[in-house]
PDB file of C-alpha atoms in Angstrom:
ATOM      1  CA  UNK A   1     -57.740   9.529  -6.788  1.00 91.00           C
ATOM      2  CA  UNK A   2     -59.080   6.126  -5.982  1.00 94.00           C
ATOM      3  CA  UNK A   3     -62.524   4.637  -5.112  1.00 92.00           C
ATOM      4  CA  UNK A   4     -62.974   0.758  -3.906  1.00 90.00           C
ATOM      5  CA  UNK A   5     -66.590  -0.131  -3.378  1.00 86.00           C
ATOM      6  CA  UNK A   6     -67.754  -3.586  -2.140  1.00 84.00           C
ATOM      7  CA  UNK A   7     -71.022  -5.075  -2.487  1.00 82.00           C
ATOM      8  CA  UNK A   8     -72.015  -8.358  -0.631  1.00 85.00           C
ATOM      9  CA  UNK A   9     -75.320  -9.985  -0.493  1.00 83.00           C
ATOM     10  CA  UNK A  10     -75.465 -13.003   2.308  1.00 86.00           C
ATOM     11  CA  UNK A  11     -78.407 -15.197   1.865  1.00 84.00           C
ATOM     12  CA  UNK A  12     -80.810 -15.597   4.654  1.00 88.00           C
ATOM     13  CA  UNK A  13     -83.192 -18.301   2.966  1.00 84.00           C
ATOM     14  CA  UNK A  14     -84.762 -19.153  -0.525  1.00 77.00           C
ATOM     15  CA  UNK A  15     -86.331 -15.762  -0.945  1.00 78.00           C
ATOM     16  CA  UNK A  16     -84.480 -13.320   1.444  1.00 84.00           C
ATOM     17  CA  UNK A  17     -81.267 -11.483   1.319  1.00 84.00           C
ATOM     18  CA  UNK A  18     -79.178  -9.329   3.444  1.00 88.00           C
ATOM     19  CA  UNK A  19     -77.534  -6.199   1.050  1.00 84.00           C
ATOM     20  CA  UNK A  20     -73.759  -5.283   2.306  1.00 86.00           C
ATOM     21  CA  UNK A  21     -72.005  -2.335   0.666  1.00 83.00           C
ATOM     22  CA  UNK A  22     -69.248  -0.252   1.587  1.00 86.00           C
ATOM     23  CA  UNK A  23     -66.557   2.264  -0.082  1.00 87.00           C
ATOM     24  CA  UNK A  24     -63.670   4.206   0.911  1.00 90.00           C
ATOM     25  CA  UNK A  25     -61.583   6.534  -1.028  1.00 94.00           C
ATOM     26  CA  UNK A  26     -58.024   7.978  -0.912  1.00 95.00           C
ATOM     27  CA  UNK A  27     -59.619  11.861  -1.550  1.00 95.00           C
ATOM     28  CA  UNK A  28     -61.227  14.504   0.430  1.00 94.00           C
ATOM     29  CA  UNK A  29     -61.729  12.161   3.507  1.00 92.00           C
ATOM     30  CA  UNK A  30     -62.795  15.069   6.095  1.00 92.00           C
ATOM     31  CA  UNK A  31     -65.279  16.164   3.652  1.00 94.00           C
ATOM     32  CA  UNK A  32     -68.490  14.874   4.976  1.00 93.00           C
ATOM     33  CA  UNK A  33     -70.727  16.403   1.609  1.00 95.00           C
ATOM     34  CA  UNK A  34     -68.678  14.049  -0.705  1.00 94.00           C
ATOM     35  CA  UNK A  35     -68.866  11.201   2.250  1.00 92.00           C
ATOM     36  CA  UNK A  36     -72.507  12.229   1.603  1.00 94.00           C
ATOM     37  CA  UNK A  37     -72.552  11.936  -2.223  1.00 93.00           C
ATOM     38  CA  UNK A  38     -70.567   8.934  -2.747  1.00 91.00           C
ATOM     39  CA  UNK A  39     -73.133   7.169  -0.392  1.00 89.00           C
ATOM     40  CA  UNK A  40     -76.038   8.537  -2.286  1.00 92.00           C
ATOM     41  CA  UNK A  41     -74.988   8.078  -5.603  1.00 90.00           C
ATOM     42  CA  UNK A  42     -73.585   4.042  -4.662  1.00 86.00           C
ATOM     43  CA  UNK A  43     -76.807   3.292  -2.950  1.00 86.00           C
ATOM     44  CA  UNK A  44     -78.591   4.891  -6.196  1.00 88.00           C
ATOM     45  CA  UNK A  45     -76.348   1.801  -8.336  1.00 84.00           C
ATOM     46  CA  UNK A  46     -76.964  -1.216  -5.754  1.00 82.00           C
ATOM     47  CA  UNK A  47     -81.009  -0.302  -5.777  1.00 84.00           C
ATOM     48  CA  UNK A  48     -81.070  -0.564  -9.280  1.00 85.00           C
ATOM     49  CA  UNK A  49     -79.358  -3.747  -9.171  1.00 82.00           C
ATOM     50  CA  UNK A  50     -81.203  -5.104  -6.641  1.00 82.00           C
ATOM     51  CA  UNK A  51     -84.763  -3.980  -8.919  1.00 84.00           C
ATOM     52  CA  UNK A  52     -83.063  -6.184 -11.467  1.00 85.00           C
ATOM     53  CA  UNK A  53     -82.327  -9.743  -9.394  1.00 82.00           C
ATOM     54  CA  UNK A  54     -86.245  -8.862  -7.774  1.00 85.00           C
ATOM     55  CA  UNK A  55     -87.553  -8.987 -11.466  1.00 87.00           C
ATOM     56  CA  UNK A  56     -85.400 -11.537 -12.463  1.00 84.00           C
ATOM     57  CA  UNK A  57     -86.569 -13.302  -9.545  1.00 83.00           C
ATOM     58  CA  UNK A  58     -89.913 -13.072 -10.280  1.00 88.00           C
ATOM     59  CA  UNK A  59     -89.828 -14.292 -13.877  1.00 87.00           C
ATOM     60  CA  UNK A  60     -87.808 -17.465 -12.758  1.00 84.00           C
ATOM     61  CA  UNK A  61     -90.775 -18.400 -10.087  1.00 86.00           C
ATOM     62  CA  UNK A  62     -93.410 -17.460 -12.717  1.00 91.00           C
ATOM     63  CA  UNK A  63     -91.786 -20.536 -15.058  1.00 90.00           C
ATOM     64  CA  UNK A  64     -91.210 -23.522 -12.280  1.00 83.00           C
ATOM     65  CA  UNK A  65     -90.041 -25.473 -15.568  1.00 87.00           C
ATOM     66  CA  UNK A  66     -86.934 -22.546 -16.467  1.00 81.00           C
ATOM     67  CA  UNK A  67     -83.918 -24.048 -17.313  1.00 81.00           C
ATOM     68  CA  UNK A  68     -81.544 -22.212 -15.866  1.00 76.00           C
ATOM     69  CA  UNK A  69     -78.158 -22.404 -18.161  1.00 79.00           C
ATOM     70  CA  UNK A  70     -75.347 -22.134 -15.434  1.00 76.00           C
ATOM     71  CA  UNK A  71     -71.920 -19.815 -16.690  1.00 83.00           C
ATOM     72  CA  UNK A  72     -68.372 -20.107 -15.051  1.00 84.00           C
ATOM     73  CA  UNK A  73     -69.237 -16.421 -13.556  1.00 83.00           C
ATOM     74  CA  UNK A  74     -72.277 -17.433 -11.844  1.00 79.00           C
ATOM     75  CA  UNK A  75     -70.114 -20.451 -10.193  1.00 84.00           C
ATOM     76  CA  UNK A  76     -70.176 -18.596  -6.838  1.00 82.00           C
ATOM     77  CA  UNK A  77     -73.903 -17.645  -6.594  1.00 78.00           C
ATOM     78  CA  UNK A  78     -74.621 -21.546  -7.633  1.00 81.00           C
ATOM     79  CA  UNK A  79     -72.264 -21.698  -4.335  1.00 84.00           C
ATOM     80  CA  UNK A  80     -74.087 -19.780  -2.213  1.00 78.00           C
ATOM     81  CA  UNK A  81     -77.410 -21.975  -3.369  1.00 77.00           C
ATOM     82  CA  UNK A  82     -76.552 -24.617  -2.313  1.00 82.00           C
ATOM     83  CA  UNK A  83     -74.892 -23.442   0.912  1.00 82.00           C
ATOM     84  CA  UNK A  84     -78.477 -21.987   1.492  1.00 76.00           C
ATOM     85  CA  UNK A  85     -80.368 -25.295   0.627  1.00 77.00           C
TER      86      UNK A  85
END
């Protein structure tokens, strides 16, 4: 049994996003109530993340003097900043 799940967020501006997600599986595919249940319990997971970048969001525009420290991992977000800019 195998599960792949994307999740892709494309920057519209400084403050907006678009949220992408998608999964497919190698099991029960002409099931449509675990079609159902794998999309509620992944949406569950990507709404929680996305209440975490909101409040981490918030807390970086409530301190305009932050000093963000930049990691190798976030090398790709940093990308998409500046793409955005």
């Amino acid at each position: 049994m195998r599960i792949l799940a994307g999740h892709f967020i494309t920057p519209v501006d400084k403050r907006t996003c678009i949220d992408h997600w998608l999964h497919i599986r190698n099991f029960n595919q002409d099931d449509p109530d675990v079609a159902s249940q794998l999309n509620s319990d992944f949406r569950a997971v990507f709404d929680e993340r996305q209440i975490d970048s909101q409040a981490l969001h918030l807390e970086e525009e409530a301190r305009p003097d932050f000093k963000r420290i930049n990691l190798a991992i976030d090398a790709a977000a940093e990308q998409d900043a500046r793409i955005v800019e």
